[in-house]
Every structure is written in C-alpha cells, then in structure tokens.
Amino acid sequence: MDAPKKRVFSGIQPTGAFTLGNYIGAVRNWPLLQDEYDCIYCVVDQHALTIRQVPAELRKRSYEAAAMLLASGIDPQKSLVFIQSHVPQHSQLAWVLSCNAQYGELGRMTQFKDKSSKHADNINTGLFTYPVLMAADIMLYNAHYVPVGGDQKQHVELARDIAQRFNGAYSETFVLPQPMIPKVGARVMSLQEPTKKMSKSDANEKSFVLMTDSADVIMKKFKSAVTDSDGVVRYDVENKPGISNLMGIYSVMTGKGFEEIEKEFDGQGYGTFKTAVAESVIDTLRPVQDEYNRILADKPYLEGVLKDGAEKARYQANKLLSKVYRKVGFAQF
Ligand code: AQP
C-alpha cells in the first residue's frame, strides 16, 4: 500500500489583488504540489483584519482571492480551498496555542516590527498575535510543509517551535512544519525601491505589478523600474539590486538561468531587457487573467467550491481540535 501523502498548507490574505511577488513567491508554486501532496489552500481573511479594512471590500476581495487561486491552477478536485473565517477551529486552536507562545518570541517577529511601524496608529493585539493564528492555520491540519515566500520563513519557524513545545508539554500531537521556499523568486522586490519587498500595500503603485494589471500597465511599470547607470544586464544583488530583481522575475517566467539571461542581453540596453521582462510577465499572466474573469463571473461555482472546501476543512479541523482540547484538559462529554 502507498504511504499516505504528506500534507501542505498555505494561505494568502485578501488585502488586495495579488502582486507578482505573491504569485512568484507563493501562489504559482501551489498547484505544482497538488499531485504529490495533500494540499490545503486558504484565503486568510482573519489575518487581513490586523490592518483596517473596508468591510464590503474585504468581502469582495475574499471572493477575488479565491478566484485567483483557482485561476492560477489550484484544482478543487485535488486540493481544499476555503475562506479561513468559515472554519472557526482556526481561531479556537489559536487561543490554545497563544497560551503556548511567549510574548518575547512574538516581539522578535520582523513582520510585526515592519507592520507596526507602517501602521503606527493601529498597533492592535491581532497584529502582534498574527503568527499564532498562522501557526494554528498550519497545525490544525498537521501540515508537513508550508510553501511561502522568504518573508514568512520566520513565522513558520515559530509554528514549529510552538508545535515542539506543545508536544513536549502534552505528548506527541503536532507534526513539526517546515517552510518550502522557492530557490528563485523567494523575495520579489519593489520595482521602485529594489531593496524593499514588493508589497500590495505599498503606497506607490509603480512599485508593484498586480496579477490583474492590463498588459499596458504591466509594460509601463516595468519600463519605469528603477535600475542603475551601469547598462549591463548582470546578476549582482548587492550592487545591482534593480537589474537582479528583474532577472529573477524573467528567470521564473521563462525558466532561463542567470548566465543564459546575461548572454541573451549582452551588449543590449536596459530598454530591450525591460521590454522582454514585461512581455514574459504579460504572456504568463494572460491565461490566468482570462480564467480569473471567467471564474469570478460564475459566482454559484465559486461559492460551491468554497462551501465544499470549508465543510471538508471543518471536518478535519474538528478531529485535531478535539484531540487538543482533550490533551489540555478541557472537560468533554
Ligand atoms: N515580494 C514577495 N516576494 C515573494 N513572495 C512574497 N509574498 C508576499 N510578498 C512577496 C508571499 O505571498 C504569500 C502571501 O502573502 P500575504 O498576502 O499573506 O501577505 P504579505 O506577505 O504581507 O504580502 P504583501 O503583498 O506584502 O501584503 P500586504 O502589503 O497586505 O502586507 C506569502 O507566502 C508571502 O511569503
């Protein structure tokens, strides 16, 4: 008999249309795992609340995020897709885990430091305990692997520490999860400040490419990408962060290695290179965008997928949560 498949879990916040960073660092890789692993992918709307949201927008974006996951190749026949708030066990487990996570370790999370400085008027406790909810997302399904961009590595490591601590205190319960980080594209950088991560909440729209951007807009954004005055297409993150970022994007889009890219654009200006990068992104995103528009227009289908996904997730989550409740000593009849 075949060994059971290992489990994969990942989530994405419906805080806006996905960026090319979200796509390359995370979403693009998720469908590639669904044959080898038992995959669970989630639109984490509860995480999105850590930043102020317009309620109607959040609702709309949750649908859009789910549609984009399906359009990117996640097959609901193979993987579970659902919205986090539809499975209340996530927040129930988060409470138990928060009693096993230390204040000091949460304070060391770089994303908390970044986001609390960006949103200084709203440093809510959810922003602080966000990694515990993320640990619950992963541990509720006993996921072995968590495919994420490089910025989430620290949070997955924290989940692992919490799992280990819980197992030590109450007996073996949780799998110790591991991050799965792509070799190229783990950190796609801003097109305007290439030493900063590309982020959908950046105030400068030219800094990111959205998966929903039109071909014209994508071309314009790449043409205005900040580079250097050297004029040579060469991979050197330290001295040429802008060009190296574009090379990383082009490499993922075309499957070409850095040396091959350097040869391809040898003796050519940045203009030609930027156009080629933009075209590779446009060509990759076009079929995804067509599928996205088709799925979004079919609300009954989308709702059906999300209802079915949540029902199956609740069933699995309940089994694990009951076990945890029993282990920590909650009375059960
Ligand atoms: N620039 C990036 N490069 C590579 N991977 C990235 N990810 C995000 N940005 C990049 C990965 O995308 C997944 C989902 O991210 P998220 O929506 O949970 O939140 P985030 O990391 O906070 O993304 P943003 O775009 O920066 O959102 P805002 O601006 O709302 O905070 C994760 O796997 C992440 O690693």
CSV table of C-alpha atoms and ligand atoms in Angstrom, one decimal:
chain,number,residue,atom,x,y,z
A,1,MET,CA,0.0,0.0,0.0
A,2,ASP,CA,1.3,3.5,-0.8
A,3,ALA,CA,2.3,5.7,2.1
A,4,PRO,CA,-0.2,8.5,2.8
A,5,LYS,CA,0.7,11.7,1.1
A,6,LYS,CA,2.4,14.4,3.2
A,7,ARG,CA,0.3,17.5,3.8
A,8,VAL,CA,0.9,21.0,2.5
A,9,PHE,CA,-0.9,24.1,3.9
A,10,SER,CA,-0.6,27.7,2.8
A,11,GLY,CA,-2.7,30.9,2.9
A,12,ILE,CA,-2.9,34.3,1.4
A,13,GLN,CA,-4.5,37.5,2.7
A,14,PRO,CA,-7.3,39.1,0.7
A,15,THR,CA,-5.9,42.6,1.3
A,16,GLY,CA,-5.9,43.5,-2.4
A,17,ALA,CA,-5.2,42.0,-5.8
A,18,PHE,CA,-2.2,39.7,-5.6
A,19,THR,CA,1.1,41.1,-6.7
A,20,LEU,CA,3.7,39.4,-8.9
A,21,GLY,CA,5.6,38.9,-5.6
A,22,ASN,CA,2.7,36.9,-4.2
A,23,TYR,CA,2.5,34.9,-7.4
A,24,ILE,CA,6.1,34.1,-7.8
A,25,GLY,CA,6.9,33.6,-4.1
A,26,ALA,CA,3.8,31.6,-3.3
A,27,VAL,CA,0.7,31.1,-5.5
A,28,ARG,CA,2.4,30.0,-8.7
A,29,ASN,CA,4.0,27.1,-6.8
A,30,TRP,CA,0.9,25.8,-5.0
A,31,PRO,CA,-0.7,24.0,-8.0
A,32,LEU,CA,2.7,22.3,-8.7
A,33,LEU,CA,2.4,20.5,-5.4
A,34,GLN,CA,-1.1,19.1,-5.6
A,35,ASP,CA,-0.3,15.7,-7.2
A,36,GLU,CA,2.5,14.8,-4.8
A,37,TYR,CA,0.9,16.2,-1.6
A,38,ASP,CA,-2.4,16.5,0.1
A,39,CYS,CA,-2.8,20.3,-0.3
A,40,ILE,CA,-4.9,22.8,1.7
A,41,TYR,CA,-5.0,26.4,0.5
A,42,CYS,CA,-6.8,29.1,2.4
A,43,VAL,CA,-7.9,32.8,1.9
A,44,VAL,CA,-6.9,34.1,5.3
A,45,ASP,CA,-9.4,36.9,5.9
A,46,GLN,CA,-8.9,36.9,9.6
A,47,HIS,CA,-5.3,37.8,9.1
A,48,ALA,CA,-6.4,40.7,6.9
A,49,LEU,CA,-8.3,42.2,9.8
A,50,THR,CA,-5.0,43.1,11.5
A,51,ILE,CA,-4.9,46.1,9.2
A,52,ARG,CA,-8.1,48.3,8.9
A,53,GLN,CA,-10.3,47.0,6.1
A,54,VAL,CA,-13.5,48.4,4.5
A,55,PRO,CA,-15.9,45.5,5.2
A,56,ALA,CA,-17.6,45.4,1.8
A,57,GLU,CA,-14.1,45.5,0.1
A,58,LEU,CA,-12.8,42.7,2.3
A,59,ARG,CA,-15.8,40.5,1.4
A,60,LYS,CA,-15.3,41.2,-2.3
A,61,ARG,CA,-11.6,40.6,-2.1
A,62,SER,CA,-12.1,37.3,-0.4
A,63,TYR,CA,-14.0,36.1,-3.4
A,64,GLU,CA,-11.5,37.6,-5.8
A,65,ALA,CA,-8.6,35.9,-3.9
A,66,ALA,CA,-10.3,32.5,-4.1
A,67,ALA,CA,-11.0,33.0,-7.8
A,68,MET,CA,-7.3,33.9,-8.4
A,69,LEU,CA,-6.1,30.8,-6.6
A,70,LEU,CA,-8.4,28.6,-8.8
A,71,ALA,CA,-7.3,30.6,-11.9
A,72,SER,CA,-3.7,30.0,-11.0
A,73,GLY,CA,-4.2,26.3,-11.3
A,74,ILE,CA,-5.4,25.0,-8.0
A,75,ASP,CA,-7.9,22.2,-8.7
A,76,PRO,CA,-10.6,21.9,-6.1
A,77,GLN,CA,-10.9,18.2,-7.0
A,78,LYS,CA,-7.4,17.7,-5.7
A,79,SER,CA,-6.9,20.4,-3.1
A,80,LEU,CA,-9.1,22.0,-0.4
A,81,VAL,CA,-9.8,25.7,-1.0
A,82,PHE,CA,-11.7,27.7,1.5
A,83,ILE,CA,-12.0,31.0,3.5
A,84,GLN,CA,-10.4,31.0,6.9
A,85,SER,CA,-13.4,32.6,8.8
A,86,HIS,CA,-15.6,29.7,7.5
A,87,VAL,CA,-13.6,27.3,9.7
A,88,PRO,CA,-13.9,28.6,13.3
A,89,GLN,CA,-11.5,25.9,14.5
A,90,HIS,CA,-8.6,28.2,13.3
A,91,SER,CA,-9.3,30.8,15.9
A,92,GLN,CA,-10.2,28.2,18.6
A,93,LEU,CA,-6.8,26.4,18.2
A,94,ALA,CA,-5.1,29.8,18.1
A,95,TRP,CA,-6.2,30.6,21.6
A,96,VAL,CA,-4.7,27.3,23.0
A,97,LEU,CA,-1.5,28.0,21.0
A,98,SER,CA,-1.3,31.6,22.2
A,99,CYS,CA,-1.0,30.1,25.8
A,100,ASN,CA,2.0,28.2,24.5
A,101,ALA,CA,3.7,31.1,22.7
A,102,GLN,CA,5.9,33.6,24.5
A,103,TYR,CA,5.4,37.3,24.4
A,104,GLY,CA,9.2,37.7,23.8
A,105,GLU,CA,9.3,35.5,20.7
A,106,LEU,CA,6.3,37.3,19.1
A,107,GLY,CA,8.0,40.6,19.8
A,108,ARG,CA,11.0,39.4,17.7
A,109,MET,CA,9.0,38.8,14.6
A,110,THR,CA,10.3,41.1,11.9
A,111,GLN,CA,6.9,41.4,10.2
A,112,PHE,CA,5.4,42.7,13.4
A,113,LYS,CA,8.1,45.3,13.7
A,114,ASP,CA,7.7,46.3,10.0
A,115,LYS,CA,3.9,46.4,10.1
A,116,SER,CA,3.7,48.2,13.4
A,117,SER,CA,6.0,50.9,12.1
A,118,LYS,CA,3.9,51.2,8.9
A,119,HIS,CA,0.6,51.3,10.8
A,120,ALA,CA,1.7,53.2,13.9
A,121,ASP,CA,-1.9,54.4,14.6
A,122,ASN,CA,-3.2,50.9,14.8
A,123,ILE,CA,-0.8,48.5,16.6
A,124,ASN,CA,-3.6,46.1,17.6
A,125,THR,CA,-3.0,42.9,19.5
A,126,GLY,CA,-4.1,40.9,16.4
A,127,LEU,CA,-1.0,42.3,14.6
A,128,PHE,CA,1.1,41.1,17.5
A,129,THR,CA,-0.5,37.6,17.7
A,130,TYR,CA,-0.8,37.1,13.9
A,131,PRO,CA,1.9,34.5,13.9
A,132,VAL,CA,0.0,32.4,16.5
A,133,LEU,CA,-3.1,32.4,14.2
A,134,MET,CA,-0.8,31.4,11.3
A,135,ALA,CA,0.6,28.6,13.5
A,136,ALA,CA,-2.9,27.4,14.1
A,137,ASP,CA,-3.7,27.5,10.4
A,138,ILE,CA,-0.8,25.2,9.7
A,139,MET,CA,-1.0,22.9,12.8
A,140,LEU,CA,-4.8,22.4,12.6
A,141,TYR,CA,-4.2,20.2,9.6
A,142,ASN,CA,-0.8,18.8,10.8
A,143,ALA,CA,0.8,20.2,7.6
A,144,HIS,CA,4.4,19.0,7.0
A,145,TYR,CA,5.2,21.7,4.5
A,146,VAL,CA,4.3,25.4,4.1
A,147,PRO,CA,5.1,26.8,0.7
A,148,VAL,CA,5.7,30.6,1.3
A,149,GLY,CA,7.9,33.4,0.2
A,150,GLY,CA,11.1,34.2,2.2
A,151,ASP,CA,9.3,36.8,4.3
A,152,GLN,CA,7.2,34.1,6.0
A,153,LYS,CA,10.1,31.8,7.0
A,154,GLN,CA,10.3,33.2,10.5
A,155,HIS,CA,6.6,32.7,11.1
A,156,VAL,CA,6.8,29.0,10.0
A,157,GLU,CA,9.8,28.5,12.3
A,158,LEU,CA,7.8,29.9,15.1
A,159,ALA,CA,4.9,27.5,14.4
A,160,ARG,CA,7.5,24.7,14.5
A,161,ASP,CA,8.7,25.9,17.9
A,162,ILE,CA,5.2,26.1,19.3
A,163,ALA,CA,4.4,22.6,17.9
A,164,GLN,CA,7.5,21.2,19.6
A,165,ARG,CA,6.7,23.0,22.9
A,166,PHE,CA,3.1,21.6,22.9
A,167,ASN,CA,4.3,18.1,22.0
A,168,GLY,CA,6.8,18.3,24.9
A,169,ALA,CA,4.2,19.5,27.4
A,170,TYR,CA,1.3,17.3,26.4
A,171,SER,CA,2.6,14.4,24.4
A,172,GLU,CA,3.1,14.0,20.6
A,173,THR,CA,0.3,15.8,18.8
A,174,PHE,CA,1.6,18.0,16.1
A,175,VAL,CA,3.8,17.5,13.0
A,176,LEU,CA,6.7,19.9,13.0
A,177,PRO,CA,6.1,22.0,9.9
A,178,GLN,CA,8.8,23.2,7.6
A,179,PRO,CA,8.8,26.1,5.2
A,180,MET,CA,9.1,25.4,1.5
A,181,ILE,CA,10.8,28.4,-0.1
A,182,PRO,CA,11.4,28.7,-3.8
A,183,LYS,CA,15.1,28.9,-4.9
A,184,VAL,CA,14.5,31.8,-7.2
A,185,GLY,CA,11.8,34.4,-6.5
A,186,ALA,CA,11.5,33.9,-2.8
A,187,ARG,CA,11.7,37.7,-2.4
A,188,VAL,CA,10.5,39.7,-5.3
A,189,MET,CA,11.5,43.3,-4.7
A,190,SER,CA,9.7,46.6,-5.3
A,191,LEU,CA,10.2,48.0,-8.8
A,192,GLN,CA,10.8,51.4,-7.4
A,193,GLU,CA,12.9,50.6,-4.3
A,194,PRO,CA,14.6,47.3,-5.2
A,195,THR,CA,16.0,46.8,-1.7
A,196,LYS,CA,12.4,46.6,-0.3
A,197,LYS,CA,10.0,43.7,-0.7
A,198,MET,CA,7.3,44.1,-3.4
A,199,SER,CA,4.1,44.6,-1.4
A,200,LYS,CA,0.5,45.1,-2.3
A,201,SER,CA,0.0,47.7,0.4
A,202,ASP,CA,2.8,49.9,-0.9
A,203,ALA,CA,1.6,53.5,-1.4
A,204,ASN,CA,3.4,53.8,-4.7
A,205,GLU,CA,1.5,51.8,-7.4
A,206,LYS,CA,4.5,51.8,-9.7
A,207,SER,CA,6.4,49.7,-7.1
A,208,PHE,CA,4.3,46.5,-7.7
A,209,VAL,CA,2.7,44.6,-10.6
A,210,LEU,CA,-0.7,43.2,-9.9
A,211,MET,CA,-1.8,39.9,-11.3
A,212,THR,CA,-4.9,41.8,-12.6
A,213,ASP,CA,-2.9,44.6,-14.3
A,214,SER,CA,-3.5,45.1,-18.0
A,215,ALA,CA,-0.7,44.5,-20.5
A,216,ASP,CA,-0.3,48.2,-21.0
A,217,VAL,CA,0.1,48.9,-17.3
A,218,ILE,CA,2.5,46.0,-16.8
A,219,MET,CA,4.7,47.3,-19.6
A,220,LYS,CA,4.7,50.8,-18.2
A,221,LYS,CA,5.5,49.6,-14.7
A,222,PHE,CA,8.5,47.6,-15.9
A,223,LYS,CA,9.7,50.4,-18.2
A,224,SER,CA,9.8,52.8,-15.2
A,225,ALA,CA,11.5,50.2,-12.9
A,226,VAL,CA,14.5,51.6,-11.1
A,227,THR,CA,17.8,50.1,-12.3
A,228,ASP,CA,21.3,51.6,-12.3
A,229,SER,CA,23.6,53.6,-14.7
A,230,ASP,CA,25.9,50.7,-15.5
A,231,GLY,CA,24.0,49.5,-18.6
A,232,VAL,CA,25.0,45.8,-18.2
A,233,VAL,CA,22.5,43.0,-17.6
A,234,ARG,CA,24.3,41.1,-14.9
A,235,TYR,CA,23.2,39.3,-11.7
A,236,ASP,CA,24.7,41.1,-8.7
A,237,VAL,CA,22.1,41.6,-5.9
A,238,GLU,CA,24.4,43.8,-3.8
A,239,ASN,CA,25.5,46.3,-6.5
A,240,LYS,CA,22.7,46.0,-9.0
A,241,PRO,CA,19.5,45.2,-7.0
A,242,GLY,CA,17.1,46.5,-9.6
A,243,ILE,CA,18.5,44.5,-12.5
A,244,SER,CA,19.0,41.4,-10.4
A,245,ASN,CA,15.3,41.6,-9.3
A,246,LEU,CA,14.2,41.9,-13.0
A,247,MET,CA,16.5,39.0,-13.8
A,248,GLY,CA,14.9,36.9,-11.0
A,249,ILE,CA,11.4,37.7,-12.4
A,250,TYR,CA,12.5,36.9,-16.0
A,251,SER,CA,14.1,33.7,-14.9
A,252,VAL,CA,10.9,32.4,-13.2
A,253,MET,CA,8.8,33.5,-16.2
A,254,THR,CA,11.0,31.8,-18.8
A,255,GLY,CA,12.8,29.1,-17.0
A,256,LYS,CA,16.1,30.6,-18.1
A,257,GLY,CA,19.2,30.6,-15.8
A,258,PHE,CA,21.0,33.9,-14.9
A,259,GLU,CA,24.0,33.1,-17.2
A,260,GLU,CA,21.7,32.5,-20.1
A,261,ILE,CA,19.9,35.7,-19.5
A,262,GLU,CA,23.2,37.6,-19.2
A,263,LYS,CA,24.2,36.2,-22.6
A,264,GLU,CA,20.8,36.9,-24.2
A,265,PHE,CA,21.0,40.6,-23.3
A,266,ASP,CA,24.8,41.1,-23.7
A,267,GLY,CA,25.5,44.4,-25.4
A,268,GLN,CA,21.8,45.4,-25.3
A,269,GLY,CA,20.4,48.3,-23.3
A,270,TYR,CA,18.1,48.1,-20.4
A,271,GLY,CA,15.2,49.2,-22.5
A,272,THR,CA,15.3,45.9,-24.5
A,273,PHE,CA,15.7,43.9,-21.4
A,274,LYS,CA,12.8,45.6,-19.5
A,275,THR,CA,10.5,45.1,-22.5
A,276,ALA,CA,11.4,41.4,-22.6
A,277,VAL,CA,10.7,41.0,-18.9
A,278,ALA,CA,7.4,42.8,-19.2
A,279,GLU,CA,6.4,40.6,-22.2
A,280,SER,CA,7.3,37.4,-20.3
A,281,VAL,CA,5.0,38.5,-17.4
A,282,ILE,CA,2.2,39.6,-19.7
A,283,ASP,CA,2.3,36.2,-21.6
A,284,THR,CA,2.4,34.3,-18.3
A,285,LEU,CA,-0.5,36.2,-16.7
A,286,ARG,CA,-2.8,36.5,-19.7
A,287,PRO,CA,-4.3,32.9,-19.5
A,288,VAL,CA,-4.5,33.3,-15.7
A,289,GLN,CA,-6.4,36.6,-16.0
A,290,ASP,CA,-8.8,35.1,-18.6
A,291,GLU,CA,-9.6,32.2,-16.3
A,292,TYR,CA,-9.9,34.6,-13.3
A,293,ASN,CA,-12.5,36.7,-15.1
A,294,ARG,CA,-14.4,33.5,-16.1
A,295,ILE,CA,-14.5,32.1,-12.5
A,296,LEU,CA,-15.4,35.5,-10.9
A,297,ALA,CA,-18.4,35.7,-13.3
A,298,ASP,CA,-19.6,32.3,-12.2
A,299,LYS,CA,-20.5,33.0,-8.5
A,300,PRO,CA,-22.5,29.9,-7.9
A,301,TYR,CA,-19.5,27.8,-9.0
A,302,LEU,CA,-17.1,29.8,-6.8
A,303,GLU,CA,-19.4,29.6,-3.8
A,304,GLY,CA,-19.9,25.9,-4.3
A,305,VAL,CA,-16.1,25.3,-4.3
A,306,LEU,CA,-15.7,27.4,-1.1
A,307,LYS,CA,-18.6,25.8,0.7
A,308,ASP,CA,-17.4,22.4,-0.1
A,309,GLY,CA,-13.8,23.2,0.9
A,310,ALA,CA,-14.9,24.7,4.2
A,311,GLU,CA,-17.1,21.7,5.0
A,312,LYS,CA,-14.3,19.3,4.4
A,313,ALA,CA,-11.8,21.5,6.3
A,314,ARG,CA,-14.1,21.8,9.3
A,315,TYR,CA,-14.4,18.0,9.4
A,316,GLN,CA,-10.6,17.6,9.5
A,317,ALA,CA,-10.1,20.5,11.8
A,318,ASN,CA,-12.6,19.2,14.3
A,319,LYS,CA,-10.7,15.9,14.7
A,320,LEU,CA,-7.5,17.7,15.6
A,321,LEU,CA,-9.1,20.3,17.8
A,322,SER,CA,-11.0,17.7,19.9
A,323,LYS,CA,-7.7,15.9,20.4
A,324,VAL,CA,-6.0,19.2,21.5
A,325,TYR,CA,-8.9,20.1,23.8
A,326,ARG,CA,-8.7,16.6,25.4
A,327,LYS,CA,-5.0,16.9,25.9
A,328,VAL,CA,-5.0,20.3,27.5
A,329,GLY,CA,-7.7,19.2,30.0
A,330,PHE,CA,-11.0,20.8,28.7
A,331,ALA,CA,-14.0,18.8,30.0
A,332,GLN,CA,-15.7,16.8,27.3
A,333,PHE,CA,-18.8,14.8,27.4
B,1,AQP,N1,7.5,40.3,-2.6
B,1,AQP,C1,7.3,39.0,-2.4
B,1,AQP,N2,8.2,38.1,-2.9
B,1,AQP,C2,7.9,36.7,-2.7
B,1,AQP,N3,6.9,36.3,-2.0
B,1,AQP,C3,6.0,37.2,-1.5
B,1,AQP,N4,4.9,37.0,-0.7
B,1,AQP,C4,4.4,38.2,-0.4
B,1,AQP,N5,5.2,39.2,-1.0
B,1,AQP,C5,6.2,38.5,-1.6
B,1,AQP,C6,4.4,35.7,-0.3
B,1,AQP,O1,3.0,35.7,-0.7
B,1,AQP,C7,2.3,34.9,0.2
B,1,AQP,C8,1.0,35.6,0.7
B,1,AQP,O2,1.4,36.8,1.3
B,1,AQP,P1,0.3,37.5,2.2
B,1,AQP,O3,-0.8,38.0,1.4
B,1,AQP,O4,-0.1,36.6,3.3
B,1,AQP,O5,0.9,38.7,2.9
B,1,AQP,P2,2.2,39.5,2.8
B,1,AQP,O6,3.4,38.7,2.8
B,1,AQP,O7,2.1,40.6,3.8
B,1,AQP,O8,2.1,40.2,1.3
B,1,AQP,P3,2.1,41.6,0.9
B,1,AQP,O9,1.9,41.7,-0.6
B,1,AQP,O10,3.2,42.4,1.5
B,1,AQP,O11,0.7,42.1,1.5
B,1,AQP,P4,0.5,43.4,2.4
B,1,AQP,O12,1.0,44.6,1.7
B,1,AQP,O13,-1.0,43.4,2.6
B,1,AQP,O14,1.2,43.2,3.7
B,1,AQP,C9,3.2,34.6,1.4
B,1,AQP,O15,3.7,33.2,1.2
B,1,AQP,C10,4.3,35.5,1.2
B,1,AQP,O16,5.6,35.0,1.6
